[in-house]
Amino acid sequence: MHALIIVDIQYDFLPNGSLAVPLGDEIIEQVNRIQQDYDLVVATQDWHPAGHKSFASAHAGRKPFEIIDLNGLEQVLWPDHCVQGSAGAELTDLLDTHRVEAIFRKGTNPEIDSYSGFFDNGKRKNTGLTGYLRDRDVTTVSVCGLAADYCVYFTAMDALEQGFDTYIVEEAIRPIDASGYRDKRATFLQRGGKLR
Ligand SMILES: [Zn+2]
């Protein structure tokens, strides 16, 4: 079984969103088109309580994109985004979700950020995605979505570490920072990840 994991295609990560990924909307058509190539399709959704500690606004005197130590982990501070129940947290209506069998929400603990769909950062909290995929006899996963250099990358790295044969679908991802993604892509390939 080969599963497609669609990462965080939410309004806040699309143009005009609060944490917009440049040209993020360009991938939606591809993501819709490729779903038919997979045995199983799941999605992730960034889903933060208001006042989440990954938000710059939760730290007096801090600005978005500054880096701090958050409970022992390096943390980039973000603009407020994907607040539970807000319009920005919704998956875009342009995404075809007919084949999406489950949506894994992440970032629900106010103290820990959540780039990967498998674990919150530092592996302090498990979303259950590994168990779900194993129960469905999935051996191979492909990852697409937003943003390439954060949630796609960390989801793909955890998939590798959990023993899945892992691909990043490069036509269906966009980064926040292109040079940051190049470095992370090299690490992914070095660890045995593949591209398609
Ligand atoms: Zn987030």
CSV table of C-alpha atoms and ligand atoms in Angstrom, one decimal:
chain,number,residue,atom,x,y,z
A,1,MET,CA,0.0,0.0,0.0
A,2,HIS,CA,1.3,3.4,-1.0
A,3,ALA,CA,-0.2,6.4,0.9
A,4,LEU,CA,-0.2,10.0,-0.1
A,5,ILE,CA,0.1,12.5,2.9
A,6,ILE,CA,-1.2,15.9,2.0
A,7,VAL,CA,0.4,18.4,4.4
A,8,ASP,CA,-1.4,21.6,5.7
A,9,ILE,CA,-3.1,23.0,2.6
A,10,GLN,CA,-4.9,25.5,4.7
A,11,TYR,CA,-5.9,29.1,4.0
A,12,ASP,CA,-3.3,30.6,6.4
A,13,PHE,CA,-0.5,29.0,4.3
A,14,LEU,CA,-1.9,30.2,1.0
A,15,PRO,CA,-1.5,33.6,-0.6
A,16,ASN,CA,-3.3,36.2,1.5
A,17,GLY,CA,-3.0,33.9,4.5
A,18,SER,CA,-1.3,35.0,7.7
A,19,LEU,CA,1.7,32.7,7.1
A,20,ALA,CA,1.5,32.5,3.3
A,21,VAL,CA,3.9,30.2,1.5
A,22,PRO,CA,4.9,32.0,-1.8
A,23,LEU,CA,3.0,30.5,-4.7
A,24,GLY,CA,1.5,27.9,-2.4
A,25,ASP,CA,-1.7,27.9,-4.4
A,26,GLU,CA,0.1,26.6,-7.5
A,27,ILE,CA,0.3,23.1,-6.1
A,28,ILE,CA,-3.4,22.5,-5.4
A,29,GLU,CA,-4.3,21.4,-9.0
A,30,GLN,CA,-1.3,18.9,-8.9
A,31,VAL,CA,-2.4,17.6,-5.5
A,32,ASN,CA,-5.9,17.0,-6.7
A,33,ARG,CA,-4.7,15.3,-9.9
A,34,ILE,CA,-2.1,12.9,-8.2
A,35,GLN,CA,-4.5,11.5,-5.5
A,36,GLN,CA,-5.8,8.9,-8.0
A,37,ASP,CA,-2.2,7.4,-8.1
A,38,TYR,CA,-2.3,6.3,-4.5
A,39,ASP,CA,-4.0,3.5,-2.6
A,40,LEU,CA,-4.8,5.7,0.4
A,41,VAL,CA,-4.9,9.5,0.9
A,42,VAL,CA,-4.6,11.2,4.3
A,43,ALA,CA,-4.1,14.9,5.2
A,44,THR,CA,-2.6,16.9,8.1
A,45,GLN,CA,-4.0,20.1,9.5
A,46,ASP,CA,-2.1,22.6,11.7
A,47,TRP,CA,-4.5,23.2,14.5
A,48,HIS,CA,-3.3,25.5,17.3
A,49,PRO,CA,-5.1,26.8,20.3
A,50,ALA,CA,-5.1,30.7,20.5
A,51,GLY,CA,-2.0,32.0,22.2
A,52,HIS,CA,0.1,29.0,21.0
A,53,LYS,CA,3.8,29.4,22.1
A,54,SER,CA,5.0,29.2,18.5
A,55,PHE,CA,3.3,32.5,17.9
A,56,ALA,CA,5.5,35.6,18.2
A,57,SER,CA,2.5,37.3,19.8
A,58,ALA,CA,2.7,35.0,22.7
A,59,HIS,CA,6.1,36.4,23.7
A,60,ALA,CA,6.4,40.0,24.8
A,61,GLY,CA,8.8,42.0,22.7
A,62,ARG,CA,9.3,39.3,20.1
A,63,LYS,CA,8.7,39.5,16.3
A,64,PRO,CA,7.7,36.8,13.8
A,65,PHE,CA,10.7,34.8,12.4
A,66,GLU,CA,12.9,35.5,15.5
A,67,ILE,CA,14.3,32.3,17.0
A,68,ILE,CA,14.0,31.5,20.7
A,69,ASP,CA,14.4,28.5,23.0
A,70,LEU,CA,10.9,27.0,23.7
A,71,ASN,CA,11.0,24.4,26.5
A,72,GLY,CA,14.4,23.2,25.4
A,73,LEU,CA,13.8,23.2,21.6
A,74,GLU,CA,14.9,25.8,19.1
A,75,GLN,CA,11.7,27.6,18.0
A,76,VAL,CA,11.1,29.9,15.0
A,77,LEU,CA,8.4,32.4,16.1
A,78,TRP,CA,5.6,32.6,13.6
A,79,PRO,CA,2.8,35.0,12.9
A,80,ASP,CA,-0.5,33.8,14.5
A,81,HIS,CA,-1.8,31.1,12.1
A,82,CYS,CA,-4.2,28.1,11.9
A,83,VAL,CA,-6.0,28.9,15.1
A,84,GLN,CA,-8.5,26.2,16.0
A,85,GLY,CA,-11.9,27.1,14.5
A,86,SER,CA,-10.7,30.1,12.5
A,87,ALA,CA,-11.2,30.5,8.8
A,88,GLY,CA,-7.5,30.4,8.2
A,89,ALA,CA,-7.2,27.0,9.8
A,90,GLU,CA,-9.6,25.4,7.3
A,91,LEU,CA,-8.3,23.3,4.4
A,92,THR,CA,-8.9,25.2,1.2
A,93,ASP,CA,-12.1,24.6,-0.6
A,94,LEU,CA,-10.1,24.1,-3.7
A,95,LEU,CA,-8.6,20.9,-2.3
A,96,ASP,CA,-10.4,17.8,-3.4
A,97,THR,CA,-11.0,15.9,-0.2
A,98,HIS,CA,-13.2,13.1,-1.5
A,99,ARG,CA,-10.4,10.6,-1.2
A,100,VAL,CA,-9.0,11.9,2.1
A,101,GLU,CA,-9.8,9.1,4.6
A,102,ALA,CA,-8.5,10.8,7.7
A,103,ILE,CA,-7.2,14.2,8.8
A,104,PHE,CA,-4.5,14.3,11.4
A,105,ARG,CA,-4.4,17.5,13.4
A,106,LYS,CA,-1.2,18.7,15.0
A,107,GLY,CA,0.1,21.5,17.1
A,108,THR,CA,-2.7,21.2,19.6
A,109,ASN,CA,-0.5,21.4,22.6
A,110,PRO,CA,0.1,25.1,23.4
A,111,GLU,CA,3.7,24.4,24.6
A,112,ILE,CA,5.0,22.4,21.6
A,113,ASP,CA,5.2,23.2,17.9
A,114,SER,CA,4.3,20.6,15.3
A,115,TYR,CA,6.0,20.5,11.9
A,116,SER,CA,5.7,16.8,11.3
A,117,GLY,CA,2.4,15.0,10.8
A,118,PHE,CA,3.7,12.1,12.9
A,119,PHE,CA,5.0,13.8,16.1
A,120,ASP,CA,5.1,17.2,17.6
A,121,ASN,CA,8.6,18.7,17.7
A,122,GLY,CA,11.0,16.8,19.9
A,123,LYS,CA,8.7,13.8,19.5
A,124,ARG,CA,7.0,14.8,22.7
A,125,LYS,CA,3.5,14.0,21.3
A,126,ASN,CA,2.4,11.4,18.8
A,127,THR,CA,-0.5,12.1,16.4
A,128,GLY,CA,-1.2,8.4,15.8
A,129,LEU,CA,-0.4,8.6,12.1
A,130,THR,CA,2.3,5.8,12.2
A,131,GLY,CA,-0.2,3.4,13.8
A,132,TYR,CA,-2.9,4.4,11.3
A,133,LEU,CA,-0.7,3.8,8.3
A,134,ARG,CA,0.6,0.5,9.7
A,135,ASP,CA,-2.9,-0.7,10.4
A,136,ARG,CA,-3.7,0.0,6.8
A,137,ASP,CA,-0.7,-2.1,5.6
A,138,VAL,CA,1.0,1.0,4.2
A,139,THR,CA,4.7,0.4,3.4
A,140,THR,CA,5.4,3.4,1.2
A,141,VAL,CA,4.4,7.1,1.7
A,142,SER,CA,4.6,10.1,-0.5
A,143,VAL,CA,4.4,13.6,1.0
A,144,CYS,CA,3.2,16.7,-0.7
A,145,GLY,CA,1.8,20.1,0.5
A,146,LEU,CA,3.0,23.1,2.5
A,147,ALA,CA,5.6,24.2,3.4
A,148,ALA,CA,8.3,22.2,1.7
A,149,ASP,CA,11.0,23.4,4.2
A,150,TYR,CA,9.1,22.8,7.3
A,151,CYS,CA,6.0,20.6,7.6
A,152,VAL,CA,6.6,18.6,4.4
A,153,TYR,CA,10.3,18.0,5.2
A,154,PHE,CA,9.7,17.0,8.9
A,155,THR,CA,6.8,14.8,8.0
A,156,ALA,CA,9.0,13.0,5.3
A,157,MET,CA,11.9,12.7,7.7
A,158,ASP,CA,9.7,11.1,10.4
A,159,ALA,CA,8.2,8.8,7.8
A,160,LEU,CA,11.7,7.5,6.9
A,161,GLU,CA,12.5,7.1,10.6
A,162,GLN,CA,9.3,5.1,11.1
A,163,GLY,CA,10.5,2.7,8.4
A,164,PHE,CA,8.4,3.7,5.5
A,165,ASP,CA,9.8,3.9,2.0
A,166,THR,CA,9.4,7.7,1.6
A,167,TYR,CA,9.1,10.1,-1.3
A,168,ILE,CA,8.6,13.8,-1.6
A,169,VAL,CA,6.4,14.8,-4.5
A,170,GLU,CA,8.4,17.8,-5.7
A,171,GLU,CA,5.8,19.1,-8.2
A,172,ALA,CA,3.4,19.4,-5.4
A,173,ILE,CA,5.3,21.3,-2.7
A,174,ARG,CA,6.4,24.9,-2.2
A,175,PRO,CA,8.9,26.3,0.4
A,176,ILE,CA,8.8,29.4,2.6
A,177,ASP,CA,12.5,29.7,1.9
A,178,ALA,CA,14.0,28.1,-1.3
A,179,SER,CA,17.6,27.9,0.0
A,180,GLY,CA,16.5,26.4,3.3
A,181,TYR,CA,14.6,23.7,1.4
A,182,ARG,CA,17.7,22.9,-0.8
A,183,ASP,CA,19.7,22.0,2.4
A,184,LYS,CA,16.9,20.0,3.9
A,185,ARG,CA,16.3,18.1,0.6
A,186,ALA,CA,19.9,17.1,0.6
A,187,THR,CA,19.6,15.7,4.2
A,188,PHE,CA,16.4,13.8,3.2
A,189,LEU,CA,18.1,12.2,0.2
A,190,GLN,CA,21.2,11.4,2.3
A,191,ARG,CA,19.0,9.5,4.8
A,192,GLY,CA,17.5,7.4,1.9
A,193,GLY,CA,14.5,9.5,1.0
A,194,LYS,CA,13.5,9.7,-2.7
A,195,LEU,CA,11.8,12.2,-5.0
A,196,ARG,CA,9.0,11.7,-7.5
B,1,ZN,ZN,1.8,26.0,13.1
